[in-house]
Short mmCIF file of C-alpha atoms and ligand atoms in Angstrom, two decimals:
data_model
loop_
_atom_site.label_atom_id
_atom_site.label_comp_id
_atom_site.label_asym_id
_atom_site.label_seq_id
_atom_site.Cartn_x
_atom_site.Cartn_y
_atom_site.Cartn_z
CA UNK A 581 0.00 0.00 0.00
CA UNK A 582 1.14 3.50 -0.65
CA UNK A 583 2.19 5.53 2.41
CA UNK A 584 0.73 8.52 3.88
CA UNK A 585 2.95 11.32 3.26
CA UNK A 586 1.79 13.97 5.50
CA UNK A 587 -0.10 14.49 8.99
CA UNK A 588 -3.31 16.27 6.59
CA UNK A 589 -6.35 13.65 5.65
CA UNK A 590 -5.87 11.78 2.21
CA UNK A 591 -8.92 12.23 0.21
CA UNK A 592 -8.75 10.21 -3.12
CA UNK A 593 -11.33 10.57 -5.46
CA UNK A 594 -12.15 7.81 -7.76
CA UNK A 595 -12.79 9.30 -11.46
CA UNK A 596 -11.45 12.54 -13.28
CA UNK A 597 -14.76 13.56 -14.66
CA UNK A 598 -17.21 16.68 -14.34
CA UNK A 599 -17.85 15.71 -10.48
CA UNK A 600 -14.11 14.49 -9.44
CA UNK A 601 -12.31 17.64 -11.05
CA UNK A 602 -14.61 20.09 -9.35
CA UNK A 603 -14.38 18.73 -5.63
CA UNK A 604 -10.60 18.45 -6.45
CA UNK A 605 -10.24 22.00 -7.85
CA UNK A 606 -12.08 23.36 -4.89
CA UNK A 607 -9.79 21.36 -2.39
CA UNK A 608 -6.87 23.90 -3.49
CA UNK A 609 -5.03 24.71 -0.51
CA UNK A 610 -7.04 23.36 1.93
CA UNK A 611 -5.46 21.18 4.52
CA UNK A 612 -5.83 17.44 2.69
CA UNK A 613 -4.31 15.64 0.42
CA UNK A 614 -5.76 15.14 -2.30
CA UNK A 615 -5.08 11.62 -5.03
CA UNK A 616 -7.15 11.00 -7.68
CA UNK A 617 -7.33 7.60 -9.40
CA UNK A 618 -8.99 7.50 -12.99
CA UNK A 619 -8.75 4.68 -15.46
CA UNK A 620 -7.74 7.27 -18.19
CA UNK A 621 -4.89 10.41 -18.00
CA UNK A 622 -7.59 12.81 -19.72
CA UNK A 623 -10.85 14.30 -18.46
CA UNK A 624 -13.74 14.12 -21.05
CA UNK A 625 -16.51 16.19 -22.59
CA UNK A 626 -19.37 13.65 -23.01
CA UNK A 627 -21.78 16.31 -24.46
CA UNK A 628 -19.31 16.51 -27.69
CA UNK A 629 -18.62 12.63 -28.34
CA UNK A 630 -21.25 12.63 -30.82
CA UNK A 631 -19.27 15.00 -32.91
CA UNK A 632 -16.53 12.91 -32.31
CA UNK A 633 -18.02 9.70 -33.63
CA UNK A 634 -19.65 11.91 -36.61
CA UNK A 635 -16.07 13.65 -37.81
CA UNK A 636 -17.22 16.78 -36.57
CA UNK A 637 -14.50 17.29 -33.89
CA UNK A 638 -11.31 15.32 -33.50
CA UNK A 639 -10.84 13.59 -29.83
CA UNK A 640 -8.12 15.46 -28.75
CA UNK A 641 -10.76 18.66 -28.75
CA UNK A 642 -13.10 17.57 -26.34
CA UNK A 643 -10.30 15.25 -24.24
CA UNK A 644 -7.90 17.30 -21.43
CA UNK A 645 -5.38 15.78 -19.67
CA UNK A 646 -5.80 15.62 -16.21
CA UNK A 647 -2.18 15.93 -14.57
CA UNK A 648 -2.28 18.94 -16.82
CA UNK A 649 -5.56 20.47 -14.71
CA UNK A 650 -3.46 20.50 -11.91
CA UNK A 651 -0.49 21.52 -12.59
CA UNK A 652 -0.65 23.89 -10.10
CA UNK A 653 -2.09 22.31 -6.84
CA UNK A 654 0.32 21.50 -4.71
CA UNK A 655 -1.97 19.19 -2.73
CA UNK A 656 -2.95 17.15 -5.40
CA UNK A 657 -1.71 13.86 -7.05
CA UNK A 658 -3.38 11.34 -10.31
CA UNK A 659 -2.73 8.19 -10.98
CA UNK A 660 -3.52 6.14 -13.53
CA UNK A 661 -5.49 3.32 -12.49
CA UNK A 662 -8.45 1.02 -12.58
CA UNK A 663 -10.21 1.16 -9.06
CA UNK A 664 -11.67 -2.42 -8.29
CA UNK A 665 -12.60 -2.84 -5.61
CA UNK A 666 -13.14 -0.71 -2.01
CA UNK A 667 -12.47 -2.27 1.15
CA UNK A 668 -13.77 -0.80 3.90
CA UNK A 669 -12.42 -2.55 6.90
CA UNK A 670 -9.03 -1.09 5.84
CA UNK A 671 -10.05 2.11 4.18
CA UNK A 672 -8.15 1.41 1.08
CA UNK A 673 -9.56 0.95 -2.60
CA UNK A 674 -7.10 -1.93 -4.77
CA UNK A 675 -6.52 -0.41 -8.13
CA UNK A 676 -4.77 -2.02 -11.42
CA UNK A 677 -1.37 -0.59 -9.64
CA UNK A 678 -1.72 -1.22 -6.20
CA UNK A 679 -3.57 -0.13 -3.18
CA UNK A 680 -4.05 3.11 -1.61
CA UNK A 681 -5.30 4.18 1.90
CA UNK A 682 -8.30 6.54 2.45
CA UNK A 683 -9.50 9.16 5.09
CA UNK A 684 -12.35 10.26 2.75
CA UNK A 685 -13.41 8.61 0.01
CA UNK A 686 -15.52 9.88 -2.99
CA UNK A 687 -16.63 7.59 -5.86
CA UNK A 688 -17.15 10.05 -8.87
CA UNK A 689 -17.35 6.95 -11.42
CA UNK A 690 -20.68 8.31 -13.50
CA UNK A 691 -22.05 5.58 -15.75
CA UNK A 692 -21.57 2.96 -18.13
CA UNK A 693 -24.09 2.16 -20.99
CA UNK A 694 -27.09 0.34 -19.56
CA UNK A 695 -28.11 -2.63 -22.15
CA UNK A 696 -30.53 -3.70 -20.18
CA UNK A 697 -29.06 -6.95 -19.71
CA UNK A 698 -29.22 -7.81 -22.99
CA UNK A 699 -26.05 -9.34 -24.60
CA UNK A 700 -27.25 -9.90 -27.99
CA UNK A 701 -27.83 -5.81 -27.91
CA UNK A 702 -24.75 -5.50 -26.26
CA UNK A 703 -22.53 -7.29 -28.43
CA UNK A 704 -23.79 -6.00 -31.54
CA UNK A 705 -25.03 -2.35 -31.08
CA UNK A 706 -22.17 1.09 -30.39
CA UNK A 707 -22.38 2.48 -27.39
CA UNK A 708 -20.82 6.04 -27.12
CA UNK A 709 -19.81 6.56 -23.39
CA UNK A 710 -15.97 7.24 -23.96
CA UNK A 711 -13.44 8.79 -26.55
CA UNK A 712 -12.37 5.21 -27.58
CA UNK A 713 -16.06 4.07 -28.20
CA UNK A 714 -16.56 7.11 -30.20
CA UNK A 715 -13.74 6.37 -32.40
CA UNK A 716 -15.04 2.77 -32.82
CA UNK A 717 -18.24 4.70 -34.05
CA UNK A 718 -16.56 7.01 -36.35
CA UNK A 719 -14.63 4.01 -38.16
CA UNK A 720 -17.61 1.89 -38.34
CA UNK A 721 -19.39 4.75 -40.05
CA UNK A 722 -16.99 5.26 -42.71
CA UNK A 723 -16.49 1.49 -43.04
CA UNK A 724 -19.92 1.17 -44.07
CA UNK A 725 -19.72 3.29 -46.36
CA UNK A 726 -16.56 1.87 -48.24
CA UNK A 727 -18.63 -1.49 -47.91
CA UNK A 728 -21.70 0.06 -49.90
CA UNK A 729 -19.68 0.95 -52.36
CA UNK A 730 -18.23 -2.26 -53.09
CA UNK A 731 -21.56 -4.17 -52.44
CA UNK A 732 -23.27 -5.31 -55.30
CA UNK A 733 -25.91 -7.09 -54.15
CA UNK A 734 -29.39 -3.90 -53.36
CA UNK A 735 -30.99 -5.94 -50.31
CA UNK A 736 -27.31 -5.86 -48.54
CA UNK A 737 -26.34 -2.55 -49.68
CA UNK A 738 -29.43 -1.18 -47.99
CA UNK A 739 -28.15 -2.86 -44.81
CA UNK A 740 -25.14 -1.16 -44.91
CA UNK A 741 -27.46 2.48 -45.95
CA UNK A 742 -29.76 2.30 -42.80
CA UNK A 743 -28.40 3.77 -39.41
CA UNK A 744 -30.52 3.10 -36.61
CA UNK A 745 -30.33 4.99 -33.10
CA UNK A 746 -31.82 3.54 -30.53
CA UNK A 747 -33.02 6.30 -27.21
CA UNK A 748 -34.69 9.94 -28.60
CA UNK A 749 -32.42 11.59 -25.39
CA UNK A 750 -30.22 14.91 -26.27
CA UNK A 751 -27.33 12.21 -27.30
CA UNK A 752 -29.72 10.33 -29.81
CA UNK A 753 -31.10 13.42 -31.49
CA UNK A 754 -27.99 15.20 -31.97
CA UNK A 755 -26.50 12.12 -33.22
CA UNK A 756 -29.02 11.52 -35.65
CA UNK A 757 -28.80 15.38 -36.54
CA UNK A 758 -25.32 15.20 -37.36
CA UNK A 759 -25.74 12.34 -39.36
CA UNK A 760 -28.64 13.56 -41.77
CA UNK A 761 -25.70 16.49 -41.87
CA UNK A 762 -23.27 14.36 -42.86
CA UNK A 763 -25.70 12.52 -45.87
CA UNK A 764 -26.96 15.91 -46.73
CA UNK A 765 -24.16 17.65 -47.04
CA UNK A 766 -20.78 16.13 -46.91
CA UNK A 767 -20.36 12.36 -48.06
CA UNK A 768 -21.95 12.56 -51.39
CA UNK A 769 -19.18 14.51 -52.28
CA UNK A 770 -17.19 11.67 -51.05
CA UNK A 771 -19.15 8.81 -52.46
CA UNK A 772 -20.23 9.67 -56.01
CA UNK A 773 -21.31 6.00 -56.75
CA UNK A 774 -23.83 5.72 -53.86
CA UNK A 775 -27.36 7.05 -54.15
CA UNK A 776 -27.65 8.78 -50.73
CA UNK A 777 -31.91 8.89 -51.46
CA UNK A 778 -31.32 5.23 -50.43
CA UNK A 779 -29.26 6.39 -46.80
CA UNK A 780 -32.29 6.33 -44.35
CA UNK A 781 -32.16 7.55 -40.47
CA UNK A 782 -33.63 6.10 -37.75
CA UNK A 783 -34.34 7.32 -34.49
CA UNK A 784 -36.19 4.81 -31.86
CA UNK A 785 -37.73 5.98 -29.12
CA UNK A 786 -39.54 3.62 -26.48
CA UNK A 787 -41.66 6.89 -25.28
CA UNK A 788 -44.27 8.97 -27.04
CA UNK A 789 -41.42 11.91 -27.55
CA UNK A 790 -38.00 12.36 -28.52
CA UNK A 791 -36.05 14.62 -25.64
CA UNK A 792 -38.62 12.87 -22.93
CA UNK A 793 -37.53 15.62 -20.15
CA UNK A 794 -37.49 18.07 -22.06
CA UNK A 795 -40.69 20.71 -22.33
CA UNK A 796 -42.96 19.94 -24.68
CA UNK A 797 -42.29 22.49 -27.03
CA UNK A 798 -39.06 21.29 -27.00
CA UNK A 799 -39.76 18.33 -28.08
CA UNK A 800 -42.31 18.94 -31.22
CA UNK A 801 -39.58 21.25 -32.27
CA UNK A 802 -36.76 18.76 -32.29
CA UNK A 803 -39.01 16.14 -33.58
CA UNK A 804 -39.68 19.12 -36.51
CA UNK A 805 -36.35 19.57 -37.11
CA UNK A 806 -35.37 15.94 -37.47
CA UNK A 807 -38.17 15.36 -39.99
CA UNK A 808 -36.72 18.39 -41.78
CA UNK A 809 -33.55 16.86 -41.98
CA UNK A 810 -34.93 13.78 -43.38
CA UNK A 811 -34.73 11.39 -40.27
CA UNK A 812 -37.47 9.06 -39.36
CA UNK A 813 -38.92 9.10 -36.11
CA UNK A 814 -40.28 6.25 -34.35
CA UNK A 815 -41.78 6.97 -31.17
CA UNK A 816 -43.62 4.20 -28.79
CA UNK A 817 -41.42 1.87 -30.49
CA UNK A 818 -39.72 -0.79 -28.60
CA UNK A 819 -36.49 -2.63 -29.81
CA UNK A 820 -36.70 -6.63 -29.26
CA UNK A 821 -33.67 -7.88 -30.62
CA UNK A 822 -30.78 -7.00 -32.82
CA UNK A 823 -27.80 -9.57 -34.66
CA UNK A 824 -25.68 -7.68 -36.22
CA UNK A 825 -27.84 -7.66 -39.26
CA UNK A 826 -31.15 -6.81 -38.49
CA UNK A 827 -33.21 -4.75 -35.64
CA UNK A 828 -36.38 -5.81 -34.62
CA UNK A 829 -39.24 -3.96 -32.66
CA UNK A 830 -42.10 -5.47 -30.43
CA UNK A 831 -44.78 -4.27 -32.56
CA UNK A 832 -42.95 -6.88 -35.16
CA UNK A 833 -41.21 -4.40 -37.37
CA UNK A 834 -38.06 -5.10 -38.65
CA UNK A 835 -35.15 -2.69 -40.08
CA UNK A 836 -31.95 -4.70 -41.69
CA UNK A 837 -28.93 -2.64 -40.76
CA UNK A 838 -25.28 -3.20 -40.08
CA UNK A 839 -24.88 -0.12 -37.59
CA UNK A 840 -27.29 0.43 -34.67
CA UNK A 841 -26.06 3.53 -32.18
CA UNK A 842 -27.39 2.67 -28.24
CA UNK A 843 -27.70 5.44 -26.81
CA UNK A 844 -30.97 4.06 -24.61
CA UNK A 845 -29.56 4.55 -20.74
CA UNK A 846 -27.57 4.21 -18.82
CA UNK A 847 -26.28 2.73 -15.07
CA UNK A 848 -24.00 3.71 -11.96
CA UNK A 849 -20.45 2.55 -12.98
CA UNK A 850 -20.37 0.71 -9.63
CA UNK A 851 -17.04 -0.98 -8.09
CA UNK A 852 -17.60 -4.07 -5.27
CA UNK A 853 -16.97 -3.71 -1.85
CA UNK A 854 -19.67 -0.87 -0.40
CA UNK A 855 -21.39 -3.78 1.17
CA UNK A 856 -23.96 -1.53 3.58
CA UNK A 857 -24.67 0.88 0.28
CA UNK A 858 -28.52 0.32 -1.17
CA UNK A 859 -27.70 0.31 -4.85
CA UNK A 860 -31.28 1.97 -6.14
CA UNK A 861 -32.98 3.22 -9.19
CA UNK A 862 -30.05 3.25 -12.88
CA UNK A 863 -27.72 1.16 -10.51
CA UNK A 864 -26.70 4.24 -8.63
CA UNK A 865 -25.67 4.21 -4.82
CA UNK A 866 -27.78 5.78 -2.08
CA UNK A 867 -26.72 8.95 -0.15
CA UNK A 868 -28.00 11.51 2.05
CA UNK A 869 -28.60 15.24 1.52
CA UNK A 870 -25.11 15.75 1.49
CA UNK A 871 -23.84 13.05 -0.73
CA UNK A 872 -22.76 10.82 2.45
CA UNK A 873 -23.28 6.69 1.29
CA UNK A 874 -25.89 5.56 3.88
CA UNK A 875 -23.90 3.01 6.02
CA UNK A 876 -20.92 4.89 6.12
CA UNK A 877 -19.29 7.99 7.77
CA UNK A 878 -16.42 8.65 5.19
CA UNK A 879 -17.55 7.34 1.81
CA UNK A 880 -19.12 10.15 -0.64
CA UNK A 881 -20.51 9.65 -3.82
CA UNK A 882 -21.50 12.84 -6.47
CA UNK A 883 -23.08 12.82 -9.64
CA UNK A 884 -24.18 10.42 -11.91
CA UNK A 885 -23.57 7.22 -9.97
CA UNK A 886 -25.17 9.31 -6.69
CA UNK A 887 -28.67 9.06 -5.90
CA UNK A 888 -30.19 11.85 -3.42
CA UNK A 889 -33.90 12.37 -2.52
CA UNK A 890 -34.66 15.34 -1.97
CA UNK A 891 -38.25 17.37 -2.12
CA UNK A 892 -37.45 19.09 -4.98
CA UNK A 893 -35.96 15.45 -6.69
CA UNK A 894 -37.90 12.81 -4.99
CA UNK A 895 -36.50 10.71 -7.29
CA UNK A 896 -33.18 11.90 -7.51
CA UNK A 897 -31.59 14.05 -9.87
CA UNK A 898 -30.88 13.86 -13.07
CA UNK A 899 -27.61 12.17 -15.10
CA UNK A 900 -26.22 15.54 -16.47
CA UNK A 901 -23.07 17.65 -16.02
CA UNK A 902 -24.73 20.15 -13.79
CA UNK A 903 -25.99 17.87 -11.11
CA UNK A 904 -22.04 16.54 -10.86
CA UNK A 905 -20.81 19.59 -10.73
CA UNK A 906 -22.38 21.53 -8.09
CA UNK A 907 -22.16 18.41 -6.11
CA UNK A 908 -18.29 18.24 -6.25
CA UNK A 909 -18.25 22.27 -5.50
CA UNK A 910 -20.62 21.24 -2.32
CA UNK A 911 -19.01 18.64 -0.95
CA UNK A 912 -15.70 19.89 -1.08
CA UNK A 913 -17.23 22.45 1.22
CA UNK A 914 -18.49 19.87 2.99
CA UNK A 915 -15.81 17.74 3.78
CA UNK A 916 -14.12 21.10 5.33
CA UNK A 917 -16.71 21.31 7.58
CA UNK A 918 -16.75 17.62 8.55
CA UNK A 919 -12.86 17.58 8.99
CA UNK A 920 -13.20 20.82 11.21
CA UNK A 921 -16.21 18.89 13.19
CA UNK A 922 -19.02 21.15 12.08
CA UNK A 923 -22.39 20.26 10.19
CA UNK A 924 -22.53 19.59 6.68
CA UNK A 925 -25.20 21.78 4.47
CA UNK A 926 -27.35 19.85 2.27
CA UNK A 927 -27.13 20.06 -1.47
CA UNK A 928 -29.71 22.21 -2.95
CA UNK A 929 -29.47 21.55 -6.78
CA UNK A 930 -29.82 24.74 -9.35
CA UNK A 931 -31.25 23.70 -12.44
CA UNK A 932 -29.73 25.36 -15.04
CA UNK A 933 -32.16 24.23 -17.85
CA UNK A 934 -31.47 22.06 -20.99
CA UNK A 935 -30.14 22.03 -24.22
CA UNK A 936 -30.19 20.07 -27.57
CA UNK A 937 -28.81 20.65 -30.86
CA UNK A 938 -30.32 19.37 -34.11
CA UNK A 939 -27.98 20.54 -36.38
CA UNK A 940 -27.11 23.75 -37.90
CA UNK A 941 -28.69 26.47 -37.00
CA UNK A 942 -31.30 24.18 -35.12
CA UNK A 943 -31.35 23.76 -31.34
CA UNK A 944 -34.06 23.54 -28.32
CA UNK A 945 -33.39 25.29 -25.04
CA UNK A 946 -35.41 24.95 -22.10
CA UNK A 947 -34.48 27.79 -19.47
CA UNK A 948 -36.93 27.69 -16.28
CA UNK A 949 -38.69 30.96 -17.58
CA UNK A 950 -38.34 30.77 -21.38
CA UNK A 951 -37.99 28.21 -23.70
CA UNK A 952 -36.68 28.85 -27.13
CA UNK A 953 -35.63 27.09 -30.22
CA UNK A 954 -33.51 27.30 -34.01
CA UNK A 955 -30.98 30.03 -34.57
CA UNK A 956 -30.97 31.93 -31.09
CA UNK A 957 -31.24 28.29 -29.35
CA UNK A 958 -28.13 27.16 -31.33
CA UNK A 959 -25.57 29.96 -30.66
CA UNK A 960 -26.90 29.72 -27.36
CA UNK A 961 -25.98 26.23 -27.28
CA UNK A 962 -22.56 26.73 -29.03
CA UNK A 963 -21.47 29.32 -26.24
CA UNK A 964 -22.34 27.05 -23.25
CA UNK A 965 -20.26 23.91 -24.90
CA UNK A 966 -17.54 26.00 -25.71
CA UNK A 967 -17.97 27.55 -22.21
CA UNK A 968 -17.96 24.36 -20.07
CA UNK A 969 -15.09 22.51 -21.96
CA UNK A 970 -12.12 22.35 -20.82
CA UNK A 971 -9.06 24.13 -21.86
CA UNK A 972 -7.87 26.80 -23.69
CA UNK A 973 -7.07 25.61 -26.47
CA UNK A 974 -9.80 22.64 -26.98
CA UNK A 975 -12.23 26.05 -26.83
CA UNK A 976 -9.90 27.68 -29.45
CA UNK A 977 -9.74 24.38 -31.68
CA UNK A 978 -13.58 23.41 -31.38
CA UNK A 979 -14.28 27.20 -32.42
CA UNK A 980 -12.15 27.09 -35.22
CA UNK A 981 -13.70 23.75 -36.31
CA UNK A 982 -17.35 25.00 -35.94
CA UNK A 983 -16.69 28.04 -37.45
CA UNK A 984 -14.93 26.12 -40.47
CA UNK A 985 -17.78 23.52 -41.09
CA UNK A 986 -20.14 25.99 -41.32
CA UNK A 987 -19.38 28.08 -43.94
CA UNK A 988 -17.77 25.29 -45.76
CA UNK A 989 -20.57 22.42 -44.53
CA UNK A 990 -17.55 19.99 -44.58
CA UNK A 991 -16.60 17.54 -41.36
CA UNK A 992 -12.89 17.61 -41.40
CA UNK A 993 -12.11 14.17 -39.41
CA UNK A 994 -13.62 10.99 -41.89
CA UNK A 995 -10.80 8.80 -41.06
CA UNK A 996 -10.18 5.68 -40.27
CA UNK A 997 -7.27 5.56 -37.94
CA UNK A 998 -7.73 1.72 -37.23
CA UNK A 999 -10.08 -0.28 -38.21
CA UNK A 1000 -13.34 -1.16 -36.51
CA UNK A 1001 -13.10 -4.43 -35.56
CA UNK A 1002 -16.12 -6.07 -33.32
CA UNK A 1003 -14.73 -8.79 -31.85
CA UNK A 1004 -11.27 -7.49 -30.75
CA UNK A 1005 -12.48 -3.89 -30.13
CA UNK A 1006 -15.20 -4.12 -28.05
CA UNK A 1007 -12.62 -6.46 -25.91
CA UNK A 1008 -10.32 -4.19 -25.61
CA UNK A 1009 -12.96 -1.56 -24.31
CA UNK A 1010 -14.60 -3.75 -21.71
CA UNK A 1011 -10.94 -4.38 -20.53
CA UNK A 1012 -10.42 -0.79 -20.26
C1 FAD B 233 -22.80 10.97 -25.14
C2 FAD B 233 -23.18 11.77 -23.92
C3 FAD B 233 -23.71 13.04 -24.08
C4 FAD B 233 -24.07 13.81 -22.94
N1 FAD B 233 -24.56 15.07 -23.12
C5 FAD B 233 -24.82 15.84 -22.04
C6 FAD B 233 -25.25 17.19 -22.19
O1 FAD B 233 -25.42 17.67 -23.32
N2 FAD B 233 -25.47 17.93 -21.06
C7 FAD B 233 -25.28 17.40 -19.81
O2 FAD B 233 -25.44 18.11 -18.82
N3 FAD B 233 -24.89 16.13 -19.64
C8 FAD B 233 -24.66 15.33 -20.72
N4 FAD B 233 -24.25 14.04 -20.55
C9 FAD B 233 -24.16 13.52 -19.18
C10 FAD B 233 -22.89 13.99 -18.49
O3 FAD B 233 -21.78 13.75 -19.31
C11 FAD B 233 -22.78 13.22 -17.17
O4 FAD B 233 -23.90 13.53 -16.38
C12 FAD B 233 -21.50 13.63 -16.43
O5 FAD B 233 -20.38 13.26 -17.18
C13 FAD B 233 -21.47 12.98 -15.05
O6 FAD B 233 -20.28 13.39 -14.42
P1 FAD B 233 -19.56 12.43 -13.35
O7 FAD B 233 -18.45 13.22 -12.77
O8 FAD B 233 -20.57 11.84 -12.47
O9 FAD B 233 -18.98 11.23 -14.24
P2 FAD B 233 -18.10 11.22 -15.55
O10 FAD B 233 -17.96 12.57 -16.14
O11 FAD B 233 -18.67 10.14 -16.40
O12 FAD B 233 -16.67 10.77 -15.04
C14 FAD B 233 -16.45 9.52 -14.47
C15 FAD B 233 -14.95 9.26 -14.48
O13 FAD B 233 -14.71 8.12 -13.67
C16 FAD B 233 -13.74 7.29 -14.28
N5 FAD B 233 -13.96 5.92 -13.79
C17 FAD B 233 -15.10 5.20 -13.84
N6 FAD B 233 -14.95 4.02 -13.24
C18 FAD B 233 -13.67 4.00 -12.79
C19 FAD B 233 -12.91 3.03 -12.09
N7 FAD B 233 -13.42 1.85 -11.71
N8 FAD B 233 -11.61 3.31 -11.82
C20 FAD B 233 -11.05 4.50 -12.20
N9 FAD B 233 -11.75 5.45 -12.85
C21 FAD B 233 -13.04 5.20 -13.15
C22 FAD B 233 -14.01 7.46 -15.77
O14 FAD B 233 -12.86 7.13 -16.54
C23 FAD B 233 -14.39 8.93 -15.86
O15 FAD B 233 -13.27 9.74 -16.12
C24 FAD B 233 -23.89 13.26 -21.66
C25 FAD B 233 -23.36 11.97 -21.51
C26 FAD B 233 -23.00 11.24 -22.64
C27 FAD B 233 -22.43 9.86 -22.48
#
């Protein structure tokens, strides 16, 4: 095990994403130490994989490296490592390199793609949690393409024409925006021997609107939008099954397709050991008002893999940056207080509102006293992403690239850096 260094409390905070860099930010000079274990060196920008997997944005834009966060906090320290397991009789969590003793622990893991238990889906469909699934999604894109081309036979070129995305939340639509982007715009200048008339969209969604929280408004916009665009909606449609080949529905349709997108939910990326935790609702762990685990007196959890009722959220809140966030910020505070022996304040959420983008010039906004949507909504939603992501120069680089693909209505990153490759890659990423 690795020693303790100093006489201050080690906190280490499991997972370098929007809840784990804010708690560890706001722990600057403040008497603890402060280690962070993540199974990556880089921090990312969910909200922008999609443009990642699309070749709207290349990783490296939306990806920050973590040391580099930090650079300046003398109290703080990263490792590299996969957390496996916490043991609470010893306060220690045993990672891929080692173990390493706790005062305070927070669990910051968000949340894995939730098939729902099934492994056919699973095995078969793209998720798009993480940089390296995104890249999957961007080769197997363009692979399909090259494979249309080549394909002589109609009834499995068609296969290889019809992208289905499975879950109507922000992630789904703006996925299936960007790709009626990319047909209408960008790869029939690539592919002059395919007939993109024959390239058909689908969005699934299991409830009776696409962006389910959204307003309503919001959502017969978006839905607007995405028929503008030339996507096909499919709302109260359930999937049953999909092989690789074909997707099924309950109500007995069937769509044959090589390339199904699952972006349907998700679940608490939860590590063994928390033995007195209730593991509730989306696999995510129980805590009090102040993102204490019930059962424990040192073990936090924030964000998505938290779940907090409170009277505003009696059914906790929801998966998005904000919640993770302001719950880092708070508990940061918190611990302070609970180190210095004085009551913790509860977590009081500000809801910030919502955002989706279609595509260009197309966006929905919900804001608690006005909702908006198209041009306003989409410059709106521009200046938050570019806002909230980290880095200088990914801001600089993802308004350059914006600004570039829309006066030229190109996507700059269709390449295929290594091959998609089921089998072997979607190994490698349950590994990781
Ligand atoms: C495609 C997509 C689009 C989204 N769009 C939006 C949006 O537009 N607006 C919005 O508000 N929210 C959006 N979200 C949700 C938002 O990204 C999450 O709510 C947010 O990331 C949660 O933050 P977190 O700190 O809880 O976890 P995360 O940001 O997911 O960070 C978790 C970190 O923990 C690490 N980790 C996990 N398990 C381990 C382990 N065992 N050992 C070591 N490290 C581990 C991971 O590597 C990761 O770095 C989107 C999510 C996705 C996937």
């Amino acid at each position: 095990m690795e020693s303790r260094s100093s006489k201050f409390p080690q906190v280490i905070i499991i997972g370098g994403g929007f809840g784990g860099i804010q708690i560890a930010k706001k722990l600057k000079d403040k008497e603890v130490n402060v280690l962070m274990l993540d199974k990556h060196n880089y921090h990312t920008f969910q909200p922008l994989l999609y443009q990642v997997a699309t070749g709207g944005l290349e990783p490296d834009s939306i990806a920050f490296p973590i040391r580099k966060i930090f650079q300046k906090q003398a109290n703080f320290k990263f490792r590299v490592a996969n957390v496996t397991q916490i043991n609470t009789e010893s306060s220690s969590v045993t990672t891929s390199i080692g173990d390493f003793h706790y005062d305070y622990l927070v669990i910051a893991t968000g949340s894995e793609t939730n098939f729902f238990g099934q492994k056919e889906i699973e095995h078969f469909s793209m998720p798009m949690k993480s940089v390296p699934e995104a890249l999957n999604l961007r080769s197997l894109l363009l692979q399909n393409f090259e494979e249309a081309v080549i394909e002589k036979n109609a009834q499995a070129k068609q296969a290889f024409l019809n992208f289905v995305i499975v879950g109507a939340g922000p992630t789904g639509v703006e996925t299936a925006g960007a790709l009626a982007e990319l047909r209408n715009h960008v790869l029939p200048s690539d592919y002059d021997e395919i007939d993109f008339s024959k390239m058909k969209i689908f969005l699934v969604e299991g409830a009776n609107r696409v962006l389910p929280p959204f307003s309503e408004q919001a959502s017969y916009k978006a839905q607007q939008f995405l028929e503008e665009m030339g996507v096909t909606v499919l709302t109260n449609t359930m999937v049953d099954q999909y092989n690789g080949e074909q997707i099924s529905f309950k109500n007995g349709d069937v769509i044959p397709t090589k390339s199904v997108i699952w972006s349907a939910g998700v679940k608490g990326a939860i590590i063994p050991g928390l033995e007195h935790a209730q593991i509730v609702r989306g696999g995510r762990i129980k805590t009090t008002d102040y993102n204490l685990i019930e059962g424990y007196n040192n073990i936090f959890a924030i964000g998505d893999i938290s779940y907090m009722e409170t009277e505003k959220f009696p059914h906790g809140h929801p998966g998005v940056a904000q919640v993770a966030i302001q719950q880092g910020q708070q508990l940061a505070a918190n611990l302070i207080r609970i180190i210095n022996k004085e009551t913790p304040k509860p977590f009081d959420y500000f809801d910030k509102g919502s955002m989706a983008t279609i595509g260009r010039n197309k966006a929905v906004v919900d804001l608690k006293f006005w909702k908006f949507q198209g041009f306003f909504a989409w410059i709106t939603w521009m200046f938050i992403h570019l806002l909230f992501l980290v880095g200088f120069r990914n801001k600089l680089v993802t308004m350059m690239n914006w600004i570039v693909n829309y006066f030229s209505q190109d996507r700059g990153t269709r390449l295929i850096i290594r091959r998609f490759n089921r089998k072997t890659m979607k190994e490698d990423i349950a590994i990781d």
